[in-house]
mmCIF file of C-alpha atoms in Angstrom:
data_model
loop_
_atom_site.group_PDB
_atom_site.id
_atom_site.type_symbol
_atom_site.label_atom_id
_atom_site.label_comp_id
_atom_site.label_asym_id
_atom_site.label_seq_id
_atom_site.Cartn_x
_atom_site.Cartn_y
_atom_site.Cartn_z
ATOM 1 C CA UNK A 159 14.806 -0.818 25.369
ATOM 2 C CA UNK A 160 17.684 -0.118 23.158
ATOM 3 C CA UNK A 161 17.397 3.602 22.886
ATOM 4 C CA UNK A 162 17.103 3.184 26.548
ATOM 5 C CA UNK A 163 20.558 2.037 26.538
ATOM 6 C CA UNK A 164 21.828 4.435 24.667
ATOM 7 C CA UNK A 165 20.606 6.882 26.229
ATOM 8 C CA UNK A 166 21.999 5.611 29.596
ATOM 9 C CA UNK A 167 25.289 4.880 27.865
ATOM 10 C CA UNK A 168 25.197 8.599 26.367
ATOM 11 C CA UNK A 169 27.785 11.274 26.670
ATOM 12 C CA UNK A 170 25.849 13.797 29.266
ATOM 13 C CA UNK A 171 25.274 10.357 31.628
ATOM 14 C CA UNK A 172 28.867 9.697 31.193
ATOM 15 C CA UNK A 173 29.919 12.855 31.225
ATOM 16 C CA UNK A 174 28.276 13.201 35.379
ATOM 17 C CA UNK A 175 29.825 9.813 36.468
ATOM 18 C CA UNK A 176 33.762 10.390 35.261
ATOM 19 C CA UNK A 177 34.118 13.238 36.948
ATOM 20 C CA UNK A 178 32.743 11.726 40.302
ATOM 21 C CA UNK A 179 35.149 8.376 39.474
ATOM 22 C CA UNK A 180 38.273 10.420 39.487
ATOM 23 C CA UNK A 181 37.115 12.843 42.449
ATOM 24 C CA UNK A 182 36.297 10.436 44.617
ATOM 25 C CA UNK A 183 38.824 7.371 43.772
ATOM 26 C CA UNK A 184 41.795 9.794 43.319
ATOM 27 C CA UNK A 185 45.093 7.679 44.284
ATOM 28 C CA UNK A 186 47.203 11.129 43.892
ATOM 29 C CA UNK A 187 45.267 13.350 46.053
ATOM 30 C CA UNK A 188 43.123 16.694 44.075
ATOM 31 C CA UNK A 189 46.275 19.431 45.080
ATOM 32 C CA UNK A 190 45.154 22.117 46.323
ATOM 33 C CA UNK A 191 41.689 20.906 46.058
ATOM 34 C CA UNK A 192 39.724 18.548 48.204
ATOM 35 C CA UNK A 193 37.932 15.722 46.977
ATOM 36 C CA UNK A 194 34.154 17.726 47.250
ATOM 37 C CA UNK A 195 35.250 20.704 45.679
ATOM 38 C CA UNK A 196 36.810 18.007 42.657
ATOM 39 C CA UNK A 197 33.563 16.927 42.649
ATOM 40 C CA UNK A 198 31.521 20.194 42.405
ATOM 41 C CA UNK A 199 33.346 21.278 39.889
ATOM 42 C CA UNK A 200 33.757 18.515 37.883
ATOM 43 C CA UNK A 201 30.310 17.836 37.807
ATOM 44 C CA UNK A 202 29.966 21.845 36.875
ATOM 45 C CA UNK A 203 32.111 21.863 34.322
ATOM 46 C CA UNK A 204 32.469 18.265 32.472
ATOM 47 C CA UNK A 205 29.009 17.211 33.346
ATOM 48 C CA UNK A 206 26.492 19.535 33.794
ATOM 49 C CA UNK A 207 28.006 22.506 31.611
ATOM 50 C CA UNK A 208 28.514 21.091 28.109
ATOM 51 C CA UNK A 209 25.111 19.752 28.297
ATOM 52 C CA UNK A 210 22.851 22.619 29.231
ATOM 53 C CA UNK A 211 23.168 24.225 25.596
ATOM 54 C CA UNK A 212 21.848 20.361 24.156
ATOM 55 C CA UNK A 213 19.059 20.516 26.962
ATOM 56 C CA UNK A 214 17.980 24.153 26.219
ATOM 57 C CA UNK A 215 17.591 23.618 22.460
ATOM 58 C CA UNK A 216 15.647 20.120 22.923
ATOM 59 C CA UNK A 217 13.064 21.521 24.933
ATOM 60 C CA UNK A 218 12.891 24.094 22.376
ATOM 61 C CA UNK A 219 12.701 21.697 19.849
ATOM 62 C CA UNK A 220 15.346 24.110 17.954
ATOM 63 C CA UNK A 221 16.567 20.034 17.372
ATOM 64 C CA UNK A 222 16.114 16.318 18.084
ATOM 65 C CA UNK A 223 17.586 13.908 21.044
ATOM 66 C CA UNK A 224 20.230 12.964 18.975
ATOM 67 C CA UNK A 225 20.911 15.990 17.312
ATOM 68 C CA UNK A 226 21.064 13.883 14.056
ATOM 69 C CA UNK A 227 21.487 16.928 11.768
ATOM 70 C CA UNK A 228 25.293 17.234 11.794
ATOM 71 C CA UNK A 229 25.402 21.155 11.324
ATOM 72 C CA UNK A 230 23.054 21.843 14.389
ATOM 73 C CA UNK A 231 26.312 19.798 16.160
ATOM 74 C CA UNK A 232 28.736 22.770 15.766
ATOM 75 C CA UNK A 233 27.603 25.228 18.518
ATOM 76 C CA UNK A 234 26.772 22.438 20.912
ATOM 77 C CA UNK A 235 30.186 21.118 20.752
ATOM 78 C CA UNK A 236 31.790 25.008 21.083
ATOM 79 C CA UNK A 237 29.935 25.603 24.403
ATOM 80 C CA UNK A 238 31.112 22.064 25.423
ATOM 81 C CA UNK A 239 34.752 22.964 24.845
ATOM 82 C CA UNK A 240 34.919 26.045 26.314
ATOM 83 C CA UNK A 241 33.256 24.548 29.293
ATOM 84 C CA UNK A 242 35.967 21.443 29.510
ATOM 85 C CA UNK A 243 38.488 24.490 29.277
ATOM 86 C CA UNK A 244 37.448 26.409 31.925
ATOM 87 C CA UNK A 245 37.630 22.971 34.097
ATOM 88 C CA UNK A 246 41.044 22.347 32.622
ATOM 89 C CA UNK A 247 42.547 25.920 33.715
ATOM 90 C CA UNK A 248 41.143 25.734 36.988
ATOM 91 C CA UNK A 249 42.231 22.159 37.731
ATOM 92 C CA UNK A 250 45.832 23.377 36.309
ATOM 93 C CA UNK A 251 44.996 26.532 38.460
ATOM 94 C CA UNK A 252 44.909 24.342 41.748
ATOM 95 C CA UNK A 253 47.199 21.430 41.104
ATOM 96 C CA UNK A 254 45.005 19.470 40.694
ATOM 97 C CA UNK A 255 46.429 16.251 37.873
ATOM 98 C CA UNK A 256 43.936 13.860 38.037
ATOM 99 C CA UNK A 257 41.263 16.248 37.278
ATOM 100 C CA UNK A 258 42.826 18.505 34.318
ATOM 101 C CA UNK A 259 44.067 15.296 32.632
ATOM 102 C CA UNK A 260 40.483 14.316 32.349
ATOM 103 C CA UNK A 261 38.864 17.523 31.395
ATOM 104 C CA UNK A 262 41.945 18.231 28.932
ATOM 105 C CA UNK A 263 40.744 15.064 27.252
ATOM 106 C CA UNK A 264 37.182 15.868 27.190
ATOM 107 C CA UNK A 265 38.041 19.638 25.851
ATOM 108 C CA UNK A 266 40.794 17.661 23.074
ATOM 109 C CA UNK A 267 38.349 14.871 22.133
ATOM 110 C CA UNK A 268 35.491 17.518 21.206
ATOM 111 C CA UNK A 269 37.560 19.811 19.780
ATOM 112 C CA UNK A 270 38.031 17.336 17.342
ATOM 113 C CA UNK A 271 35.262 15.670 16.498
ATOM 114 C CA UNK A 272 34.132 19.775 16.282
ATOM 115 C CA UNK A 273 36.261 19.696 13.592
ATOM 116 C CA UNK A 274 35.467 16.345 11.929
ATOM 117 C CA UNK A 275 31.412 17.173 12.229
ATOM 118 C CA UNK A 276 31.952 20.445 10.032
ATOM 119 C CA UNK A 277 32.339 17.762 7.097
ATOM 120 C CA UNK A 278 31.526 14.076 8.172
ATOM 121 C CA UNK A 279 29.905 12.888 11.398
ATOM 122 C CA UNK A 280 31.159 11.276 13.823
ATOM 123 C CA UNK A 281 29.771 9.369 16.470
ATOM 124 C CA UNK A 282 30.217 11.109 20.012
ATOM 125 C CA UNK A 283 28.530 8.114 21.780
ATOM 126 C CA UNK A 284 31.466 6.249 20.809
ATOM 127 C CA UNK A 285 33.471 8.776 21.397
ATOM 128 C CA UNK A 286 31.774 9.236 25.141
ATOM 129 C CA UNK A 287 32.232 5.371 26.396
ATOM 130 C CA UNK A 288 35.683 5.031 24.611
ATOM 131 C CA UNK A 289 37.261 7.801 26.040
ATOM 132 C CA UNK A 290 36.615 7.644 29.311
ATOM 133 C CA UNK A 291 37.386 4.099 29.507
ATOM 134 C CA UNK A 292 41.087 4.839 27.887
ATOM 135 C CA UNK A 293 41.315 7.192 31.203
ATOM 136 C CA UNK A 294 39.866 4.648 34.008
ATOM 137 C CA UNK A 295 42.045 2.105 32.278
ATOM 138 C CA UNK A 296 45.422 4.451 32.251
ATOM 139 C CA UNK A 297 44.923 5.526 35.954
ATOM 140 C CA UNK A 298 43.505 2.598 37.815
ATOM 141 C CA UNK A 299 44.943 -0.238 35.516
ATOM 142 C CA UNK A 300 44.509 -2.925 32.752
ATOM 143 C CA UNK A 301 41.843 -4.701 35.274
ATOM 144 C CA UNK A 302 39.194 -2.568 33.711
ATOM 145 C CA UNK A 303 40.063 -3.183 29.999
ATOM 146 C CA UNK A 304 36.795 -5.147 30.213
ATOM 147 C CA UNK A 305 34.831 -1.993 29.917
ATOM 148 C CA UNK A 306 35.854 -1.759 26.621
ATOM 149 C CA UNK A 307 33.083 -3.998 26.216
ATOM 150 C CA UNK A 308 30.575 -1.022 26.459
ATOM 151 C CA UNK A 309 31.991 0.662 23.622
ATOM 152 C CA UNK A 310 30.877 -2.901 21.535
ATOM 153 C CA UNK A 311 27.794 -2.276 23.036
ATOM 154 C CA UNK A 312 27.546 0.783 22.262
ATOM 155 C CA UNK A 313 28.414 0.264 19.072
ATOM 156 C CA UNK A 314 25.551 -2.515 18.630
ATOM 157 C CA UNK A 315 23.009 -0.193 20.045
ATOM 158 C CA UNK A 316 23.886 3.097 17.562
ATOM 159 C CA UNK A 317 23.875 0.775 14.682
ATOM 160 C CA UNK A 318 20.397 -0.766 16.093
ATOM 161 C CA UNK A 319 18.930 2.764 15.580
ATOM 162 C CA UNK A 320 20.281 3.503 12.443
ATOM 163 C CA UNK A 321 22.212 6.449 14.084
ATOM 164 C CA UNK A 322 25.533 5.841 12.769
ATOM 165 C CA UNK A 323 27.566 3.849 10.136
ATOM 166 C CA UNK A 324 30.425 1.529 11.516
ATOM 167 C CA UNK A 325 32.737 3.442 9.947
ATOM 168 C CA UNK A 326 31.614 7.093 12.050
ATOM 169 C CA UNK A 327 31.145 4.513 15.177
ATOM 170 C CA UNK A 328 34.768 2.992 14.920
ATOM 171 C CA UNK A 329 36.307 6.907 14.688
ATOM 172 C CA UNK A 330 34.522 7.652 17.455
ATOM 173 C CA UNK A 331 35.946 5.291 19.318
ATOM 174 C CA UNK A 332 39.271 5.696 17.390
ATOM 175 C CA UNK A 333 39.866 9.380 18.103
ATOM 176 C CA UNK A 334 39.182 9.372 21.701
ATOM 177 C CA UNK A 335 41.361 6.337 22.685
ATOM 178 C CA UNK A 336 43.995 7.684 20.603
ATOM 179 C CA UNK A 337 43.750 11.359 21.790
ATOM 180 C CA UNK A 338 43.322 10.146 25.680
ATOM 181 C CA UNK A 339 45.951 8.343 25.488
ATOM 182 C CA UNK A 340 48.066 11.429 24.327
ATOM 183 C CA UNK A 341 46.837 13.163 26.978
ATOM 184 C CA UNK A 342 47.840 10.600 29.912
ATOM 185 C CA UNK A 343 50.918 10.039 28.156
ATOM 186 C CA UNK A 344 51.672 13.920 28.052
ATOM 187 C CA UNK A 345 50.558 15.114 31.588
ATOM 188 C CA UNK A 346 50.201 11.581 34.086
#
């Protein structure tokens, strides 16, 4: 049951349901976009993109579900950021805001815990509930600070499994709020 949850609560679930959350619930419009082709190609390139590389090497059993040996991270994370980049240019490409500042997130976010993993790891599962929920909360409003309450979740269920220390858990979190919130700040 808990690795259930985590798993449900995982960055490539996430990763498919943000995208469709700002497509579809978009209060400044997708520019030159429309709200299916947001969707496509957030779903493309933030949800089913950065996660085919993971996919591919787990039915290979090149490594495990969780990846838990921190240098097998590395090229994972470099497909994933080149695919949040190629969302990010052509969001920018076709005005479309509410979609680059969430896929310039997603590309900042794991560019740096990229860089963190090549010495210390991090947890991305904290990473993937607490940055998304910075986003929701910075666009729709401080009515969903409550789902901050899956990142303690979260939290409880990567500890349950003996996946991460609270200290990787709480940068996790850390570095994505922080780093979102630089983003929205920048470009909303």
């Amino acid at each position: 049951m808990i690795r259930s949850f985590s798993n449900l609560l995982s960055p490539p679930v996430i990763g498919m349901i943000v995208p469709l959350i700002f497509a579809v619930f978009s209060p400044i419009g997708w520019g030159s976009m429309n709200m299916d082709t947001s969707i496509i190609t957030g779903l493309i390139f933030i949800g089913i993109l950065p996660v085919l590389p993971w996919i591919i090497e787990v039915k290979k059993k090149k490594v495990d579900f969780d990846v838990s040996k921190r240098k097998k991270r590395t090229v994972l994370y470099t497909c994933a950021v080149i695919s949040y980049i190629t969302a990010s240019v052509i969001f920018w490409l076709t005005g479309n805001k509410i979609m680059l500042a969430i896929s310039l997130s997603y590309a900042f976010v794991t560019i740096l815990i990229e860089i963190i993993n090549l010495k210390w790891k991090i947890s991305a599962h904290a990473a993937g509930i607490a940055g998304p929920t910075t986003a929701i909360t910075y666009v729709f409003g401080t009515f969903f600070l409550p789902l901050y309450l899956l990142t303690i979740f979260v939290f409880w269920l990567r500890l349950k499994l003996k996946a991460h220390t609270p200290a990787q858990l709480f940068a996790g979190a850390g570095l994505a709020v922080l780093t979102t919130y630089l983003v929205y700040a920048t470009i909303w």
